[in-house]
Short mmCIF file of C-alpha atoms and ligand atoms in Angstrom, two decimals:
data_model
loop_
_atom_site.label_atom_id
_atom_site.label_comp_id
_atom_site.label_asym_id
_atom_site.label_seq_id
_atom_site.Cartn_x
_atom_site.Cartn_y
_atom_site.Cartn_z
CA MET A 1 -0.38 0.04 0.08
CA ILE A 2 1.61 3.23 -0.99
CA PRO A 3 1.58 6.18 2.10
CA ALA A 4 -0.62 8.48 2.28
CA SER A 5 2.34 10.74 1.98
CA ARG A 6 3.43 9.90 -1.51
CA ALA A 7 -0.21 9.18 -2.53
CA GLY A 8 -0.12 12.97 -3.06
CA ALA A 9 -2.48 13.81 0.58
CA HIS A 10 -0.98 16.37 2.93
CA PRO A 11 -0.50 14.84 6.45
CA ILE A 12 -1.96 16.60 8.65
CA PRO A 13 1.23 19.02 10.22
CA PRO A 14 1.38 18.57 14.34
CA LYS A 15 -0.49 20.78 15.99
CA GLN A 16 2.06 23.00 16.82
CA PHE A 17 3.28 24.03 13.52
CA ARG A 18 -0.88 24.36 12.78
CA ARG A 19 -0.76 27.16 16.05
CA ARG A 20 2.20 28.82 14.28
CA ALA A 21 0.32 28.94 10.92
CA PHE A 22 -2.52 30.07 12.49
CA LEU A 23 -1.25 32.73 13.63
CA ALA A 24 0.11 33.93 11.26
CA SER A 25 -2.68 33.60 8.65
CA ALA A 26 -4.20 36.03 11.93
CA PHE A 27 -1.94 38.25 11.80
CA ALA A 28 -1.98 38.74 7.72
CA PHE A 29 -5.61 39.69 8.15
CA GLY A 30 -4.89 41.76 10.71
CA ALA A 31 -2.29 43.91 8.87
CA ARG A 32 -4.21 43.97 5.68
CA ARG A 33 -7.16 44.74 7.85
CA LEU A 34 -5.67 48.17 9.80
CA GLY A 35 -3.78 48.96 6.16
CA ILE A 36 -0.42 48.04 6.95
CA ALA A 37 1.89 48.04 4.30
CA ALA A 38 3.55 43.94 3.86
CA ALA A 39 7.27 44.77 4.17
CA GLU A 40 7.68 42.59 0.68
CA PRO A 41 7.88 44.88 -2.39
CA PRO A 42 5.24 43.90 -5.02
CA ARG A 43 6.37 40.58 -7.31
CA THR A 44 6.44 41.46 -11.31
CA LYS A 45 4.26 40.00 -13.24
CA LEU A 46 4.20 39.34 -16.66
CA VAL A 47 1.23 38.56 -19.07
CA LEU A 48 1.85 37.45 -22.51
CA LEU A 49 -1.07 39.41 -24.20
CA GLY A 50 -0.59 38.37 -27.85
CA THR A 51 2.25 35.93 -28.95
CA GLY A 52 1.19 35.18 -32.86
CA GLY A 53 3.11 37.19 -35.45
CA GLY A 54 2.26 38.90 -38.15
CA PRO A 55 -0.72 41.65 -38.59
CA ARG A 56 -3.74 39.37 -39.75
CA PRO A 57 -6.63 39.22 -37.39
CA ARG A 58 -6.94 35.66 -36.58
CA LYS A 59 -9.31 32.92 -34.54
CA ALA A 60 -6.41 31.49 -32.92
CA SER A 61 -4.70 34.56 -31.16
CA ALA A 62 -3.81 38.10 -30.84
CA ALA A 63 -1.19 40.29 -31.93
CA SER A 64 1.74 41.24 -30.36
CA ALA A 65 2.00 42.91 -27.04
CA GLN A 66 2.54 41.72 -23.40
CA VAL A 67 2.41 43.59 -19.88
CA ILE A 68 4.79 43.61 -16.75
CA VAL A 69 3.00 44.38 -13.34
CA ILE A 70 4.61 45.90 -10.54
CA GLY A 71 2.27 46.78 -7.86
CA ASN A 72 -0.46 48.91 -9.22
CA VAL A 73 1.26 50.03 -12.74
CA ALA A 74 1.46 48.68 -15.97
CA TYR A 75 4.04 48.78 -18.43
CA VAL A 76 3.11 47.83 -21.67
CA ILE A 77 5.80 46.18 -24.50
CA ASP A 78 3.89 46.53 -28.07
CA CYS A 79 0.64 47.10 -29.43
CA GLY A 80 -0.43 44.60 -32.11
CA ASP A 81 -4.49 44.40 -32.94
CA GLY A 82 -6.58 43.79 -29.71
CA VAL A 83 -3.88 44.76 -26.89
CA ALA A 84 -6.18 46.67 -24.90
CA ARG A 85 -9.02 44.17 -24.94
CA GLN A 86 -7.02 41.74 -24.37
CA LEU A 87 -5.63 43.69 -21.21
CA ALA A 88 -9.02 43.53 -20.13
CA TYR A 89 -9.40 40.13 -20.22
CA ALA A 90 -6.16 39.68 -18.24
CA GLY A 91 -7.83 41.75 -15.62
CA VAL A 92 -5.21 44.68 -15.61
CA PRO A 93 -6.81 48.03 -15.13
CA PHE A 94 -6.66 50.58 -17.73
CA THR A 95 -5.33 53.54 -15.00
CA ALA A 96 -2.59 51.38 -14.00
CA LEU A 97 -1.22 51.77 -17.46
CA ARG A 98 1.62 54.04 -16.98
CA HIS A 99 4.11 52.81 -19.83
CA VAL A 100 4.27 52.51 -23.15
CA PHE A 101 7.45 50.65 -25.09
CA ILE A 102 7.15 49.81 -28.62
CA THR A 103 10.04 48.20 -29.90
CA HIS A 104 9.13 48.67 -34.19
CA GLN A 105 7.06 50.40 -35.82
CA HIS A 106 4.81 46.79 -38.00
CA SER A 107 1.65 47.22 -37.53
CA ASP A 108 1.14 43.60 -35.85
CA HIS A 109 3.25 45.84 -33.29
CA THR A 110 1.49 49.48 -33.49
CA ALA A 111 -2.01 48.74 -34.83
CA ASP A 112 -3.79 49.44 -32.25
CA TYR A 113 -0.95 52.48 -30.04
CA GLY A 114 -3.32 54.61 -30.46
CA ASN A 115 -6.01 52.97 -29.25
CA LEU A 116 -4.87 51.81 -26.58
CA ILE A 117 -4.26 54.82 -24.54
CA TRP A 118 -7.63 56.50 -26.40
CA LEU A 119 -9.42 53.74 -24.17
CA ALA A 120 -7.39 53.60 -21.22
CA TRP A 121 -8.90 57.32 -20.66
CA THR A 122 -12.73 56.54 -21.83
CA ALA A 123 -12.76 53.58 -18.83
CA GLY A 124 -10.87 56.31 -16.38
CA LEU A 125 -7.25 56.64 -16.51
CA SER A 126 -6.75 60.62 -15.85
CA SER A 127 -2.68 60.48 -15.29
CA ARG A 128 0.61 60.13 -17.05
CA VAL A 129 1.63 58.02 -20.29
CA ASP A 130 4.74 57.78 -20.63
CA ALA A 131 5.97 56.27 -24.51
CA TRP A 132 8.72 55.04 -26.04
CA GLY A 133 9.30 53.53 -28.80
CA PRO A 134 11.28 54.28 -32.42
CA PRO A 135 10.19 57.63 -35.12
CA PRO A 136 7.39 58.84 -35.91
CA LEU A 137 5.60 57.57 -32.64
CA GLU A 138 5.59 60.94 -31.78
CA ARG A 139 3.58 62.12 -35.30
CA MET A 140 2.28 59.30 -34.96
CA THR A 141 0.29 60.15 -31.23
CA LYS A 142 0.35 63.55 -32.88
CA LEU A 143 -1.76 62.00 -36.10
CA PHE A 144 -4.32 59.74 -33.85
CA PHE A 145 -5.11 62.20 -31.61
CA GLN A 146 -5.97 65.16 -34.84
CA MET A 147 -8.33 62.15 -36.40
CA ASN A 148 -9.52 60.87 -32.89
CA ALA A 149 -10.58 64.71 -32.11
CA ALA A 150 -13.92 64.40 -32.97
CA ASP A 151 -15.44 62.15 -29.64
CA ILE A 152 -12.05 63.42 -27.22
CA ASN A 153 -13.07 66.76 -27.96
CA THR A 154 -16.75 65.79 -27.41
CA ARG A 155 -15.95 63.14 -24.47
CA ILE A 156 -13.93 65.98 -23.02
CA SER A 157 -16.54 68.76 -22.94
CA ASN A 158 -19.72 66.32 -22.54
CA GLU A 159 -18.62 63.69 -20.05
CA ARG A 160 -16.09 67.04 -18.03
CA ARG A 161 -13.24 64.52 -18.60
CA LEU A 162 -9.44 65.29 -18.11
CA ALA A 163 -7.76 66.37 -22.17
CA LEU A 164 -5.89 63.33 -23.18
CA GLU A 165 -3.50 65.20 -25.34
CA PRO A 166 -1.75 66.30 -22.24
CA LEU A 167 -1.25 63.36 -20.49
CA VAL A 168 0.99 61.71 -23.07
CA HIS A 169 4.68 62.11 -23.06
CA VAL A 170 5.62 60.48 -26.42
CA HIS A 171 10.12 59.96 -26.27
CA GLU A 172 11.19 58.89 -29.88
CA ILE A 173 14.34 56.34 -29.34
CA ARG A 174 16.89 56.11 -31.79
CA ALA A 175 19.91 54.07 -30.42
CA GLY A 176 20.86 51.30 -27.70
CA GLY A 177 21.05 52.00 -23.83
CA VAL A 178 19.32 52.59 -20.90
CA VAL A 179 15.91 53.88 -22.37
CA MET A 180 14.74 55.26 -18.71
CA SER A 181 14.33 54.20 -15.06
CA ASP A 182 11.49 54.54 -11.82
CA GLU A 183 11.22 53.00 -8.75
CA ASN A 184 10.51 49.67 -9.56
CA LEU A 185 12.76 49.23 -12.86
CA LYS A 186 15.01 49.51 -15.08
CA VAL A 187 14.35 49.53 -18.59
CA THR A 188 17.98 49.38 -21.24
CA ALA A 189 17.16 49.05 -25.33
CA ALA A 190 19.35 47.01 -28.31
CA LEU A 191 19.08 47.56 -31.53
CA VAL A 192 18.31 43.95 -33.26
CA ASP A 193 18.02 42.63 -36.60
CA HIS A 194 14.55 43.35 -38.83
CA PRO A 195 15.58 44.95 -42.24
CA PRO A 196 14.50 46.61 -43.12
CA VAL A 197 13.24 48.40 -40.51
CA VAL A 198 15.05 50.15 -38.89
CA PRO A 199 16.30 50.98 -36.05
CA ALA A 200 14.32 48.15 -34.44
CA PHE A 201 14.89 47.63 -30.76
CA GLY A 202 14.63 44.44 -27.86
CA PHE A 203 13.96 45.79 -24.41
CA ARG A 204 15.27 44.86 -20.96
CA PHE A 205 13.29 44.92 -18.12
CA ASP A 206 15.55 44.71 -14.83
CA ALA A 207 12.84 44.80 -11.52
CA ARG A 208 13.90 43.70 -8.19
CA ASP A 209 12.95 40.33 -8.27
CA ARG A 210 13.40 39.11 -12.01
CA SER A 211 14.94 40.49 -15.44
CA ILE A 212 12.19 40.00 -18.43
CA VAL A 213 13.96 40.61 -21.94
CA ILE A 214 11.12 41.61 -25.00
CA SER A 215 13.68 40.49 -28.07
CA GLY A 216 11.02 42.40 -30.71
CA ASP A 217 11.12 41.05 -33.91
CA THR A 218 14.34 40.04 -34.95
CA ALA A 219 16.52 37.97 -37.32
CA PRO A 220 19.29 36.25 -34.54
CA SER A 221 21.00 39.14 -33.12
CA ASP A 222 24.09 38.85 -30.62
CA ASN A 223 22.64 42.47 -29.23
CA VAL A 224 20.10 40.15 -28.27
CA VAL A 225 22.46 38.00 -26.51
CA LYS A 226 23.93 40.53 -25.07
CA LEU A 227 20.87 42.27 -23.70
CA ALA A 228 19.19 39.23 -22.15
CA ARG A 229 23.07 38.54 -20.53
CA GLY A 230 21.80 36.01 -16.96
CA ALA A 231 17.55 37.47 -17.57
CA ASP A 232 15.55 35.55 -15.77
CA VAL A 233 13.35 35.16 -18.63
CA LEU A 234 13.42 35.54 -22.65
CA VAL A 235 10.65 36.22 -24.93
CA HIS A 236 11.95 35.43 -27.74
CA SER A 237 9.75 36.00 -31.82
CA VAL A 238 10.06 32.90 -33.73
CA MET A 239 9.31 30.94 -36.90
CA TYR A 240 9.21 27.60 -37.72
CA PRO A 241 10.96 27.58 -41.45
CA PRO A 242 9.24 24.33 -42.91
CA ALA A 243 6.19 25.86 -42.74
CA ILE A 244 6.53 29.30 -44.16
CA ASP A 245 6.01 27.68 -47.71
CA ARG A 246 2.76 27.32 -46.47
CA LEU A 247 2.11 30.30 -44.74
CA VAL A 248 3.41 32.49 -47.87
CA GLY A 249 1.31 29.96 -49.98
CA ARG A 250 -2.44 31.94 -49.45
CA VAL A 251 -0.99 35.33 -50.84
CA SER A 252 0.06 36.65 -53.95
CA ASN A 253 3.13 38.74 -53.01
CA ALA A 254 4.30 35.26 -51.82
CA PRO A 255 7.72 35.42 -52.74
CA ALA A 256 8.97 38.61 -50.82
CA LEU A 257 6.80 38.08 -48.15
CA LYS A 258 8.90 34.52 -47.18
CA GLU A 259 11.90 36.72 -48.14
CA SER A 260 11.03 39.21 -45.52
CA ILE A 261 10.12 36.72 -43.25
CA LEU A 262 13.98 34.82 -43.09
CA ALA A 263 15.44 37.53 -43.37
CA HIS A 264 13.71 38.71 -40.62
CA GLN A 265 12.97 36.54 -37.91
CA THR A 266 15.09 33.78 -35.90
CA SER A 267 13.90 29.75 -36.30
CA ALA A 268 12.84 28.17 -32.58
CA GLU A 269 16.07 26.25 -33.12
CA ASP A 270 17.96 29.66 -33.12
CA ALA A 271 15.58 31.19 -30.08
CA GLY A 272 16.90 28.48 -28.20
CA ARG A 273 20.74 28.20 -28.97
CA ILE A 274 20.83 32.20 -27.90
CA ALA A 275 19.00 31.76 -24.98
CA GLU A 276 21.91 29.00 -24.41
CA ALA A 277 24.01 31.36 -25.05
CA ALA A 278 22.94 34.22 -23.08
CA GLY A 279 22.45 32.20 -20.10
CA VAL A 280 18.80 32.85 -19.87
CA ARG A 281 16.58 30.28 -17.38
CA THR A 282 13.47 30.22 -18.99
CA LEU A 283 12.60 30.88 -23.01
CA VAL A 284 9.21 31.97 -24.04
CA LEU A 285 8.58 30.83 -27.68
CA SER A 286 5.85 34.37 -28.96
CA HIS A 287 5.45 35.99 -31.88
CA LEU A 288 4.60 32.82 -33.61
CA VAL A 289 4.77 32.42 -37.77
CA PRO A 290 3.04 30.74 -38.78
CA ALA A 291 0.66 31.54 -35.78
CA ASP A 292 -1.86 29.28 -36.72
CA ASP A 293 -0.54 25.79 -38.44
CA PRO A 294 -2.73 23.28 -36.97
CA GLU A 295 0.66 20.48 -38.70
CA ILE A 296 2.71 22.61 -36.12
CA THR A 297 1.96 20.96 -31.90
CA GLU A 298 3.47 22.72 -29.17
CA GLU A 299 5.65 19.27 -28.77
CA MET A 300 7.19 21.00 -32.63
CA TRP A 301 8.01 24.51 -31.43
CA VAL A 302 9.26 23.65 -28.01
CA GLU A 303 11.39 20.17 -28.93
CA ALA A 304 13.09 23.20 -31.58
CA ALA A 305 13.78 25.67 -29.16
CA LYS A 306 15.20 22.35 -26.23
CA ARG A 307 17.50 21.45 -29.07
CA HIS A 308 20.85 24.05 -28.31
CA PHE A 309 18.79 24.96 -24.84
CA SER A 310 19.50 23.65 -21.47
CA GLY A 311 16.57 25.28 -19.65
CA LYS A 312 13.49 26.15 -19.73
CA VAL A 313 11.33 26.49 -22.77
CA ILE A 314 7.13 27.98 -22.95
CA LEU A 315 5.73 28.08 -25.79
CA GLY A 316 4.08 31.31 -25.43
CA ARG A 317 -0.56 31.71 -25.69
CA ASP A 318 -1.98 34.50 -25.25
CA LEU A 319 -2.46 35.93 -22.13
CA LEU A 320 -0.21 33.61 -19.52
CA GLU A 321 1.09 35.03 -16.91
CA VAL A 322 4.99 33.41 -16.76
ZN1 LIG B 401 7.98 43.04 -37.31
#
């Protein structure tokens, strides 16, 4: 017969431990009621909002977006189609939106950039938002507000909302290096390899408890290896090369599209090599190209990435918390 503890049941702890646990939880409850701040700083949470590569809207997954949440501050990285809705599904309050980072000017990373900020504002966001990314982010932002002035002005006069445009501060990034830092984290950018989209960036987020790197879209890049050195989590964009012909076969511009994808994406196998060279603990495969080919199973993605990587591999899916 298997003893209860080995069969998976938890043995009942001795009486003194039960009493200690009761006192600890009673104290925590009392502290919460008195509003005493917990001694521990808030944990850094990463949620994959959209994990599909490419701008075509799909049933299977939203376009590129991630959010890092620390306490009540949200840092969104990339704004593909559906980012605001995905944030709602993830349960992140729109009023928490504080920083938006754009890796590069491609529609699967930018289509809902303006919409995210605009819709968050209709949901009660009334505090400063800083947006960081390559040019022409400033012009895009200005034109977005102009394009939607009818709605924005109506809501300001009719619903007595704060003006939206002064809340948004845009910072164009043209080179790698430290982008910003605040009380929660430091953000560093590195140029990645995404011809012909220049500049294109990967970002590293160093928080108190963990470090997270988002590669952006890139061919295998030494800069990503340097950026991700020793990081806890590397979210890398990946493709599955044998399936690219099937993917581009759906469109008339197949040869040019195939050439473009192969020039600026990284195979899952190479992402594993990069993760190993950087010495990261966990590799998350995201921005999957193709995003919805039923012939490529989870095992195939993970197996390819594990060929040259000894750490943990996670196949990204929408709303997964890492
Ligand atoms: Zn791209």
